[in-house]
XYZ file of C-alpha atoms in Angstrom:
214
model
C 3.418 13.419 -21.607
C 3.344 9.959 -20.112
C 3.056 9.130 -16.439
C 3.633 5.861 -14.611
C 1.988 4.815 -11.357
C 3.312 1.752 -9.583
C 1.069 0.101 -6.980
C 2.524 -2.363 -4.463
C 1.191 -4.392 -1.581
C 3.153 -4.753 1.656
C 5.291 -7.795 2.415
C 4.343 -10.765 4.557
C 3.061 -9.891 8.038
C 3.794 -11.385 11.428
C 0.244 -12.598 12.104
C 0.225 -14.546 8.833
C 3.371 -16.348 9.994
C 2.442 -16.562 13.693
C -1.347 -16.273 14.177
C -0.925 -16.374 17.981
C 0.723 -12.931 17.781
C -2.764 -11.424 17.451
C -3.779 -12.607 20.918
C -1.013 -10.805 22.798
C -0.358 -7.674 20.751
C -1.207 -4.223 22.074
C -2.048 -3.134 18.502
C -3.492 -6.329 17.081
C -4.795 -4.687 13.899
C -1.438 -3.149 13.053
C 0.972 -6.081 12.596
C 4.567 -5.556 11.570
C 6.360 -7.369 8.769
C 7.626 -10.874 9.348
C 11.281 -11.679 8.678
C 10.487 -12.923 5.191
C 8.330 -9.833 4.674
C 11.436 -7.665 5.022
C 13.201 -9.862 2.467
C 10.264 -9.405 0.097
C 10.314 -5.637 0.655
C 13.993 -5.445 -0.259
C 13.463 -7.542 -3.374
C 10.607 -5.224 -4.333
C 12.830 -2.193 -3.734
C 15.595 -3.661 -5.883
C 13.090 -4.223 -8.675
C 12.142 -0.539 -8.676
C 15.690 0.828 -8.952
C 16.049 2.847 -12.141
C 12.297 3.173 -12.809
C 12.280 6.952 -12.339
C 9.944 7.058 -9.338
C 9.918 10.539 -7.790
C 7.374 10.211 -4.945
C 6.399 7.355 -2.616
C 3.018 7.304 -0.865
C 2.135 4.771 1.806
C -0.714 3.653 4.003
C 0.115 4.524 7.652
C -0.212 0.941 8.912
C 3.123 -0.326 10.201
C 3.541 -3.148 7.679
C 3.089 -0.755 4.754
C 5.358 1.890 6.265
C 8.066 -0.734 6.817
C 7.725 -1.933 3.215
C 7.684 1.592 1.801
C 10.620 2.656 3.961
C 12.828 -0.097 2.542
C 11.983 1.204 -0.920
C 12.524 4.840 0.122
C 15.943 3.970 1.533
C 16.893 2.095 -1.628
C 15.670 4.853 -3.970
C 16.789 7.705 -1.659
C 13.345 9.322 -1.549
C 11.095 10.768 1.155
C 7.944 8.958 2.227
C 4.442 10.450 2.334
C 1.724 8.834 4.467
C -1.887 8.890 3.301
C -4.883 7.320 5.038
C -6.569 7.079 1.665
C -4.259 4.146 0.862
C -5.039 2.416 4.152
C -6.476 -1.014 4.841
C -10.169 -1.763 4.370
C -11.629 -0.825 7.762
C -13.962 -3.787 7.799
C -15.753 -4.272 11.149
C -15.815 -8.034 10.534
C -11.987 -7.985 10.601
C -11.536 -5.229 13.165
C -13.864 -5.080 16.157
C -12.677 -1.540 16.974
C -11.016 1.368 15.228
C -7.481 0.184 14.411
C -4.870 1.728 16.677
C -1.898 2.776 14.565
C 1.168 4.755 15.513
C 0.976 8.487 14.902
C 3.017 9.951 12.055
C 5.213 11.694 14.616
C 6.057 8.435 16.372
C 6.569 6.640 13.068
C 8.907 9.407 11.896
C 11.159 8.798 14.900
C 11.820 5.312 13.578
C 11.484 6.180 9.891
C 12.940 9.680 9.422
C 12.215 9.669 5.688
C 8.552 10.314 6.512
C 7.525 13.779 5.334
C 5.521 15.193 8.240
C 4.501 18.233 6.178
C 2.384 16.060 3.874
C -1.283 15.842 5.033
C -2.076 12.277 6.067
C -5.868 12.640 5.978
C -8.298 10.817 8.236
C -9.503 7.250 8.648
C -13.234 6.579 8.812
C -14.212 3.415 10.652
C -16.183 1.332 9.872
C -16.518 1.142 6.109
C -18.120 -1.149 3.569
C -16.239 -2.711 0.670
C -17.834 -0.125 -1.619
C -16.660 2.644 0.736
C -13.124 1.261 0.576
C -13.090 1.077 -3.217
C -14.442 4.623 -3.455
C -11.905 5.978 -0.935
C -8.901 4.373 -2.559
C -10.043 5.285 -6.083
C -10.477 8.951 -5.177
C -7.132 8.950 -3.381
C -5.351 7.677 -6.489
C -7.112 10.228 -8.684
C -6.305 13.116 -6.334
C -2.632 12.202 -5.954
C -2.173 11.758 -9.694
C -3.793 15.145 -10.329
C -1.557 16.816 -7.738
C 1.646 15.182 -9.039
C 0.821 15.162 -12.736
C 3.461 13.869 -15.160
C 5.566 12.454 -12.311
C 6.159 8.754 -11.763
C 4.680 7.624 -8.465
C 4.585 4.614 -6.152
C 1.636 3.709 -3.911
C 2.300 1.155 -1.152
C -0.849 -0.258 0.358
C -2.871 -3.369 1.078
C -4.718 -5.921 -1.008
C -7.840 -3.758 -0.923
C -6.041 -0.547 -1.827
C -4.117 -2.190 -4.674
C -7.504 -3.109 -6.155
C -9.156 0.233 -5.417
C -6.370 2.503 -6.652
C -5.993 0.537 -9.885
C -9.740 0.719 -10.507
C -9.688 4.425 -9.748
C -7.267 5.081 -12.601
C -8.489 2.386 -15.012
C -12.284 2.377 -14.576
C -12.758 -0.451 -17.080
C -11.110 -2.834 -14.611
C -13.243 -5.057 -12.414
C -12.059 -5.898 -8.914
C -11.525 -9.524 -9.928
C -9.194 -8.426 -12.752
C -6.476 -7.253 -10.366
C -3.993 -9.604 -8.742
C -2.914 -8.340 -5.315
C -0.673 -10.883 -3.605
C 2.000 -9.906 -1.081
C 4.661 -7.510 -2.405
C 3.167 -7.618 -5.888
C 3.485 -4.818 -8.425
C 0.832 -3.262 -10.617
C 2.144 -0.853 -13.252
C -0.192 1.674 -14.852
C 0.946 4.005 -17.639
C -0.891 7.101 -18.855
C -0.433 8.292 -22.405
C -2.628 11.127 -23.689
C -4.936 10.840 -20.656
C -5.553 7.144 -21.269
C -4.366 4.706 -18.596
C -3.379 1.155 -19.427
C -2.164 -1.778 -17.352
C 1.387 -2.888 -18.156
C 1.903 -5.159 -15.140
C -0.807 -6.818 -13.076
C 0.197 -8.354 -9.771
C 3.742 -9.085 -10.928
C 5.764 -11.105 -8.409
C 8.674 -12.127 -10.642
C 11.034 -10.166 -8.353
C 10.240 -12.407 -5.350
C 11.993 -15.630 -4.381
C 9.134 -16.774 -2.149
C 5.459 -16.135 -2.835
C 2.172 -17.091 -1.220
C 0.011 -19.803 -2.742
C -3.286 -18.441 -1.354
C -3.948 -14.692 -1.420
C -5.180 -13.437 1.948
C -6.635 -9.955 2.257
C -7.362 -9.739 5.981
């Protein structure tokens, strides 16, 4: 049987639009979506209508949860949080462990979150190699647990790269395009994964000209 895994990055974030936000935020490493980021998330959700996705998994950072929730609302699906899809916990970007909202608090705002699904644990700090290994293993474990079902991962630039490499080991990190609200589509046929879309942004009206990962 075939299986499809879609991998998406979150929409535009407030500190990309307003860098001064970082200086006054209580959770400076957990920015929310910007206004245009919500527009991107809805355009991404509309693109995925009718694709047969049965489960949505998201990084627990607010910007990814907001993006994934728009998709979950559009597709009428629950939302599972997984730290394995989280941002690269790079100490050069984050001087301390990133303070994110707990799943319980997030679920008050986003009731589609499935609190019975184990979120896992973040390990700060981590190297780039640690991040690639974490996200690759996460993709492999989820695919094994939900075999023959079509899945969506919503993460960050780093986790788009790492999860794709985890399923298609012939890919190099520079092969994968991971701009904001992009889509990567991987299809398995007879235990062989292939890339059918790589960083597709044809569903977006507005796109970034320079890809930023931090």
